GROMACS .gro file of C-alpha atoms in nm:
model
  281
    1MET     CA    1  -0.132  -2.314   2.558
    2SER     CA    2   0.197  -2.564   2.525
    3PRO     CA    3   0.229  -2.757   2.948
    4SER     CA    4   0.501  -2.603   3.120
    5PRO     CA    5   0.800  -2.875   3.152
    6GLN     CA    6   0.837  -2.739   3.509
    7ARG     CA    7   0.515  -2.870   3.615
    8LEU     CA    8   0.658  -3.238   3.605
    9LEU     CA    9   0.931  -3.156   3.797
   10PRO     CA   10   1.120  -3.248   4.002
   11LEU     CA   11   1.106  -3.599   3.864
   12CYS     CA   12   0.837  -3.843   3.952
   13GLN     CA   13   1.033  -4.122   4.153
   14HIS     CA   14   0.768  -4.324   4.152
   15GLY     CA   15   0.443  -4.413   3.986
   16LEU     CA   16   0.235  -4.213   3.711
   17SER     CA   17   0.324  -3.800   3.614
   18ARG     CA   18   0.086  -3.604   3.372
   19CYS     CA   19   0.053  -3.300   3.250
   20HIS     CA   20  -0.241  -3.103   3.084
   21GLY     CA   21  -0.562  -2.903   3.050
   22GLU     CA   22  -0.851  -2.961   3.227
   23SER     CA   23  -1.004  -2.982   2.883
   24ASP     CA   24  -0.806  -3.232   2.763
   25GLU     CA   25  -0.908  -3.502   3.014
   26ALA     CA   26  -1.160  -3.619   2.740
   27LEU     CA   27  -0.892  -3.680   2.502
   28LEU     CA   28  -0.657  -3.849   2.665
   29LEU     CA   29  -0.959  -4.081   2.725
   30ALA     CA   30  -1.030  -4.120   2.363
   31LEU     CA   31  -0.698  -4.166   2.330
   32GLY     CA   32  -0.659  -4.441   2.543
   33LEU     CA   33  -0.384  -4.245   2.740
   34ALA     CA   34  -0.625  -4.227   3.053
   35ALA     CA   35  -0.535  -4.564   3.159
   36ALA     CA   36  -0.241  -4.647   3.469
   37SER     CA   37  -0.010  -4.829   3.237
   38ASP     CA   38   0.030  -5.008   2.871
   39TRP     CA   39   0.002  -4.680   2.696
   40ARG     CA   40   0.101  -4.851   2.366
   41ASP     CA   41  -0.102  -5.129   2.391
   42ALA     CA   42  -0.392  -4.881   2.402
   43LEU     CA   43  -0.291  -4.567   2.174
   44GLN     CA   44  -0.585  -4.512   1.946
   45GLY     CA   45  -0.538  -4.356   1.624
   46GLN     CA   46  -0.388  -4.401   1.265
   47VAL     CA   47  -0.065  -4.555   1.330
   48ILE     CA   48   0.193  -4.339   1.160
   49GLU     CA   49   0.502  -4.498   1.296
   50ARG     CA   50   0.605  -4.797   1.463
   51SER     CA   51   0.911  -4.909   1.586
   52SER     CA   52   1.036  -5.108   1.903
   53GLY     CA   53   1.078  -4.807   2.109
   54GLY     CA   54   0.780  -4.638   2.006
   55LEU     CA   55   0.418  -4.588   1.835
   56VAL     CA   56   0.285  -4.265   1.660
   57THR     CA   57  -0.088  -4.241   1.551
   58ARG     CA   58  -0.287  -3.963   1.428
   59PHE     CA   59  -0.637  -3.898   1.630
   60GLN     CA   60  -0.906  -3.695   1.494
   61PRO     CA   61  -1.124  -3.639   1.820
   62ASP     CA   62  -1.547  -3.502   1.758
   63SER     CA   63  -1.426  -3.149   1.859
   64GLY     CA   64  -1.110  -2.971   1.757
   65PRO     CA   65  -0.833  -3.005   1.575
   66ALA     CA   66  -0.642  -3.360   1.493
   67VAL     CA   67  -0.362  -3.492   1.741
   68PHE     CA   68  -0.062  -3.668   1.744
   69ALA     CA   69   0.026  -3.899   2.001
   70LYS     CA   70   0.385  -4.082   2.074
   71VAL     CA   71   0.411  -4.349   2.313
   72TYR     CA   72   0.802  -4.424   2.425
   73GLU     CA   73   0.829  -4.779   2.562
   74LEU     CA   74   1.178  -4.798   2.732
   75ARG     CA   75   1.088  -5.169   2.951
   76VAL     CA   76   1.404  -5.316   2.766
   77GLU     CA   77   1.578  -5.050   2.886
   78PRO     CA   78   1.437  -4.850   3.170
   79TRP     CA   79   1.758  -4.735   3.315
   80ASP     CA   80   1.862  -4.535   3.078
   81PHE     CA   81   1.643  -4.233   3.212
   82PHE     CA   82   1.690  -4.288   3.568
   83LEU     CA   83   1.641  -4.008   3.803
   84ARG     CA   84   1.654  -3.776   3.464
   85ARG     CA   85   1.422  -3.619   3.218
   86GLY     CA   86   1.287  -3.858   2.972
   87LYS     CA   87   1.222  -3.800   2.583
   88ALA     CA   88   0.884  -3.641   2.595
   89GLN     CA   89   0.982  -3.390   2.856
   90ILE     CA   90   1.305  -3.288   2.671
   91GLU     CA   91   1.064  -3.262   2.349
   92SER     CA   92   0.814  -3.059   2.515
   93GLN     CA   93   1.063  -2.826   2.661
   94GLY     CA   94   1.194  -2.778   2.297
   95TYR     CA   95   0.892  -2.694   2.179
   96GLN     CA   96   0.788  -2.459   2.425
   97ILE     CA   97   1.155  -2.270   2.370
   98LEU     CA   98   1.151  -2.299   1.988
   99ALA     CA   99   0.782  -2.069   2.021
  100GLU     CA  100   0.950  -1.841   2.244
  101ILE     CA  101   1.249  -1.767   1.982
  102GLY     CA  102   1.003  -1.743   1.743
  103ILE     CA  103   1.039  -2.095   1.534
  104PRO     CA  104   0.713  -2.231   1.422
  105THR     CA  105   0.711  -2.554   1.647
  106LEU     CA  106   0.416  -2.782   1.767
  107THR     CA  107   0.189  -2.717   2.049
  108CYS     CA  108   0.200  -2.962   2.332
  109ARG     CA  109  -0.142  -3.115   2.441
  110ALA     CA  110  -0.035  -3.325   2.724
  111LEU     CA  111   0.251  -3.535   2.894
  112GLY     CA  112   0.275  -3.853   3.093
  113GLU     CA  113   0.559  -4.030   3.234
  114ARG     CA  114   0.523  -4.375   3.431
  115ARG     CA  115   0.856  -4.473   3.667
  116HIS     CA  116   0.934  -4.782   3.886
  117PHE     CA  117   1.176  -4.630   4.179
  118GLY     CA  118   1.273  -4.365   3.954
  119ARG     CA  119   1.319  -4.615   3.635
  120LEU     CA  120   1.130  -4.477   3.347
  121LEU     CA  121   0.925  -4.726   3.188
  122GLU     CA  122   0.677  -4.567   2.953
  123ALA     CA  123   0.598  -4.195   2.868
  124TYR     CA  124   0.387  -3.986   2.634
  125ILE     CA  125   0.350  -3.672   2.453
  126VAL     CA  126   0.014  -3.549   2.234
  127THR     CA  127   0.109  -3.242   2.024
  128GLU     CA  128  -0.169  -3.095   1.754
  129ASP     CA  129  -0.167  -3.135   1.378
  130ALA     CA  130   0.012  -2.873   1.238
  131GLY     CA  131  -0.156  -2.857   0.943
  132ALA     CA  132   0.133  -2.969   0.747
  133ILE     CA  133   0.199  -3.091   0.356
  134SER     CA  134   0.451  -3.354   0.464
  135ASP     CA  135   0.800  -3.331   0.601
  136LEU     CA  136   1.066  -3.205   0.432
  137ALA     CA  137   1.188  -3.520   0.294
  138LYS     CA  138   0.875  -3.599   0.119
  139PHE     CA  139   0.826  -3.245  -0.009
  140ALA     CA  140   1.181  -3.278  -0.187
  141GLU     CA  141   1.069  -3.593  -0.350
  142ARG     CA  142   0.735  -3.504  -0.474
  143GLU     CA  143   0.705  -3.165  -0.512
  144ILE     CA  144   1.074  -3.009  -0.546
  145ASP     CA  145   1.248  -3.287  -0.722
  146PRO     CA  146   0.999  -3.300  -1.061
  147LEU     CA  147   1.016  -2.918  -1.096
  148GLU     CA  148   1.192  -2.749  -1.405
  149ALA     CA  149   1.528  -2.659  -1.329
  150ALA     CA  150   1.455  -2.276  -1.308
  151ALA     CA  151   1.152  -2.335  -1.079
  152GLN     CA  152   1.349  -2.613  -0.879
  153ALA     CA  153   1.590  -2.382  -0.813
  154LYS     CA  154   1.382  -2.077  -0.711
  155LEU     CA  155   1.196  -2.274  -0.467
  156VAL     CA  156   1.531  -2.445  -0.303
  157LEU     CA  157   1.669  -2.113  -0.288
  158ASP     CA  158   1.339  -1.978  -0.123
  159LEU     CA  159   1.388  -2.241   0.100
  160SER     CA  160   1.694  -2.228   0.194
  161ARG     CA  161   1.691  -1.869   0.310
  162HIS     CA  162   1.383  -1.993   0.543
  163LEU     CA  163   1.533  -2.226   0.690
  164ALA     CA  164   1.906  -2.073   0.742
  165ALA     CA  165   1.733  -1.760   0.893
  166GLN     CA  166   1.571  -2.017   1.168
  167LEU     CA  167   1.870  -2.191   1.222
  168ARG     CA  168   2.053  -1.886   1.317
  169LEU     CA  169   1.766  -1.757   1.487
  170ALA     CA  170   1.808  -2.044   1.693
  171HIS     CA  171   2.189  -2.126   1.758
  172ALA     CA  172   2.242  -1.724   1.852
  173ALA     CA  173   1.959  -1.833   2.133
  174HIS     CA  174   2.158  -2.127   2.224
  175PHE     CA  175   1.889  -2.396   2.112
  176TYR     CA  176   2.078  -2.699   1.898
  177HIS     CA  177   1.793  -2.957   1.780
  178CYS     CA  178   2.079  -3.256   1.765
  179ASP     CA  179   1.877  -3.453   1.519
  180LEU     CA  180   1.759  -3.195   1.242
  181LYS     CA  181   1.678  -3.428   0.956
  182TRP     CA  182   1.456  -3.292   0.675
  183ARG     CA  183   1.172  -3.555   0.778
  184ASN     CA  184   1.180  -3.345   1.113
  185LEU     CA  185   1.081  -3.043   0.950
  186LEU     CA  186   0.736  -3.037   0.849
  187VAL     CA  187   0.628  -2.795   0.515
  188ARG     CA  188   0.294  -2.596   0.530
  189ARG     CA  189   0.158  -2.350   0.341
  190HIS     CA  190   0.241  -1.964   0.436
  191GLY     CA  191   0.110  -1.675   0.207
  192GLU     CA  192   0.198  -1.778  -0.117
  193GLY     CA  193   0.519  -1.970  -0.004
  194TYR     CA  194   0.591  -2.246   0.223
  195GLU     CA  195   0.741  -2.247   0.586
  196LEU     CA  196   0.911  -2.490   0.811
  197VAL     CA  197   0.770  -2.634   1.128
  198TRP     CA  198   1.020  -2.774   1.382
  199MET     CA  199   0.920  -3.135   1.542
  200ASP     CA  200   1.047  -3.428   1.695
  201CYS     CA  201   1.345  -3.302   1.930
  202PRO     CA  202   1.374  -3.518   2.251
  203ARG     CA  203   1.773  -3.486   2.170
  204GLN     CA  204   1.744  -3.150   2.195
  205ARG     CA  205   2.054  -2.914   2.376
  206SER     CA  206   1.951  -2.539   2.518
  207GLY     CA  207   2.111  -2.361   2.836
  208LEU     CA  208   2.431  -2.423   2.980
  209ILE     CA  209   2.491  -2.721   2.841
  210ALA     CA  210   2.486  -2.580   2.456
  211ARG     CA  211   2.680  -2.323   2.569
  212LEU     CA  212   2.961  -2.590   2.680
  213THR     CA  213   2.869  -2.752   2.359
  214SER     CA  214   2.834  -2.518   2.087
  215ARG     CA  215   3.056  -2.598   1.819
  216HIS     CA  216   2.987  -2.924   1.814
  217SER     CA  217   2.621  -2.919   1.875
  218ARG     CA  218   2.602  -2.650   1.571
  219ILE     CA  219   2.804  -2.892   1.315
  220LEU     CA  220   2.582  -3.211   1.440
  221ASP     CA  221   2.293  -2.936   1.330
  222LEU     CA  222   2.448  -2.883   1.002
  223SER     CA  223   2.563  -3.219   0.922
  224SER     CA  224   2.215  -3.391   0.973
  225LEU     CA  225   2.061  -3.091   0.718
  226ALA     CA  226   2.381  -3.220   0.479
  227ARG     CA  227   2.315  -3.557   0.487
  228ARG     CA  228   1.952  -3.541   0.282
  229GLY     CA  229   2.095  -3.256   0.096
  230LEU     CA  230   2.341  -3.506  -0.048
  231ARG     CA  231   2.050  -3.679  -0.259
  232HIS     CA  232   1.901  -3.357  -0.381
  233LEU     CA  233   2.119  -3.027  -0.344
  234SER     CA  234   2.451  -2.972  -0.530
  235LEU     CA  235   2.744  -2.893  -0.410
  236SER     CA  236   2.674  -2.504  -0.476
  237GLN     CA  237   2.357  -2.537  -0.359
  238ARG     CA  238   2.481  -2.657  -0.028
  239TRP     CA  239   2.776  -2.387   0.012
  240ARG     CA  240   2.489  -2.098  -0.063
  241PHE     CA  241   2.276  -2.278   0.245
  242LEU     CA  242   2.616  -2.215   0.492
  243ARG     CA  243   2.682  -1.870   0.346
  244LEU     CA  244   2.310  -1.789   0.380
  245TYR     CA  245   2.307  -1.909   0.771
  246LEU     CA  246   2.672  -1.725   0.851
  247GLY     CA  247   2.556  -1.419   0.673
  248ASP     CA  248   2.786  -1.179   0.505
  249GLN     CA  249   2.978  -1.077   0.802
  250VAL     CA  250   3.169  -1.396   0.825
  251THR     CA  251   3.474  -1.387   0.621
  252MET     CA  252   3.476  -1.681   0.341
  253ALA     CA  253   3.801  -1.849   0.549
  254GLU     CA  254   3.599  -1.885   0.847
  255THR     CA  255   3.318  -2.070   0.628
  256LYS     CA  256   3.560  -2.300   0.425
  257ALA     CA  257   3.638  -2.418   0.776
  258LEU     CA  258   3.293  -2.468   0.850
  259PHE     CA  259   3.206  -2.666   0.560
  260ARG     CA  260   3.498  -2.871   0.598
  261ALA     CA  261   3.429  -2.934   0.978
  262VAL     CA  262   3.074  -3.049   0.854
  263GLN     CA  263   3.195  -3.244   0.557
  264ALA     CA  264   3.475  -3.466   0.809
  265HIS     CA  265   3.154  -3.507   1.039
  266LEU     CA  266   2.918  -3.627   0.764
  267SER     CA  267   3.197  -3.875   0.622
  268ARG     CA  268   3.233  -4.082   0.961
  269ARG     CA  269   2.856  -4.169   0.886
  270ALA     CA  270   2.830  -4.130   0.511
  271PRO     CA  271   2.463  -4.178   0.372
  272ARG     CA  272   2.387  -4.436   0.126
  273ARG     CA  273   2.196  -4.391  -0.197
  274PRO     CA  274   1.856  -4.548  -0.239
  275GLU     CA  275   2.011  -4.855  -0.413
  276GLY     CA  276   2.298  -4.912  -0.099
  277VAL     CA  277   2.625  -4.746  -0.275
  278PHE     CA  278   2.786  -4.426  -0.037
  279TYR     CA  279   2.751  -4.101  -0.101
  280ARG     CA  280   3.066  -3.930  -0.221
  281VAL     CA  281   3.120  -3.658   0.065
   0.00000   0.00000   0.00000
């Protein structure tokens, strides 16, 4: 069961704030997250991603499933989350909402924050390994692109139907990921096919804010998906995905209007091809 984000509220103004089950204390000790500070330097496991603002590792404990631990390091810009929820809390809340909606997502095992008089200095989130093959971006390169045309088209259509249904479900519940890149969608086997697992949503919008910004947030999610789609999907496949997302009850004129809005948003930050040339949106 994911830790409830409400257990960390009201926000800790100074010092440590943690949220985890009693059985996870040994896991945090093994991960190096039991210390009072410097979680990034102490974090154990295989390094998956490293950047100036954080570190992600995969760790296999002596018993139980593997976990991923992410440490956000905010000492350079500690005022960004002054007296408001940090990325780890927002991400955990996103997983909780997605699970309630019925969209496969990650299970949060632990959260932690360290603040100095309201300023967020460090935060961590620990999630269980979802048993995925890879993220959707790598899956497309390794598994979809090499297929013959007929098999490729069938797999693209199957995944499009699955993702469109998930996206429609999320948006109907006023949940917007706001960073729905292909690398934030995990692919894992499900029966004879595949299913997508949503992850990495520290920018998610839900509740009243989501309702007030629903049009822009919807375009943002669709545009994020379309960026990578320019590399792997034809124009007709991207159009078909939008039709699957909207459903038959939406008119062709409304579909065209949304398609143009997504294209316009995408063109303002056109993605580059691997060789450095911009894609034509």
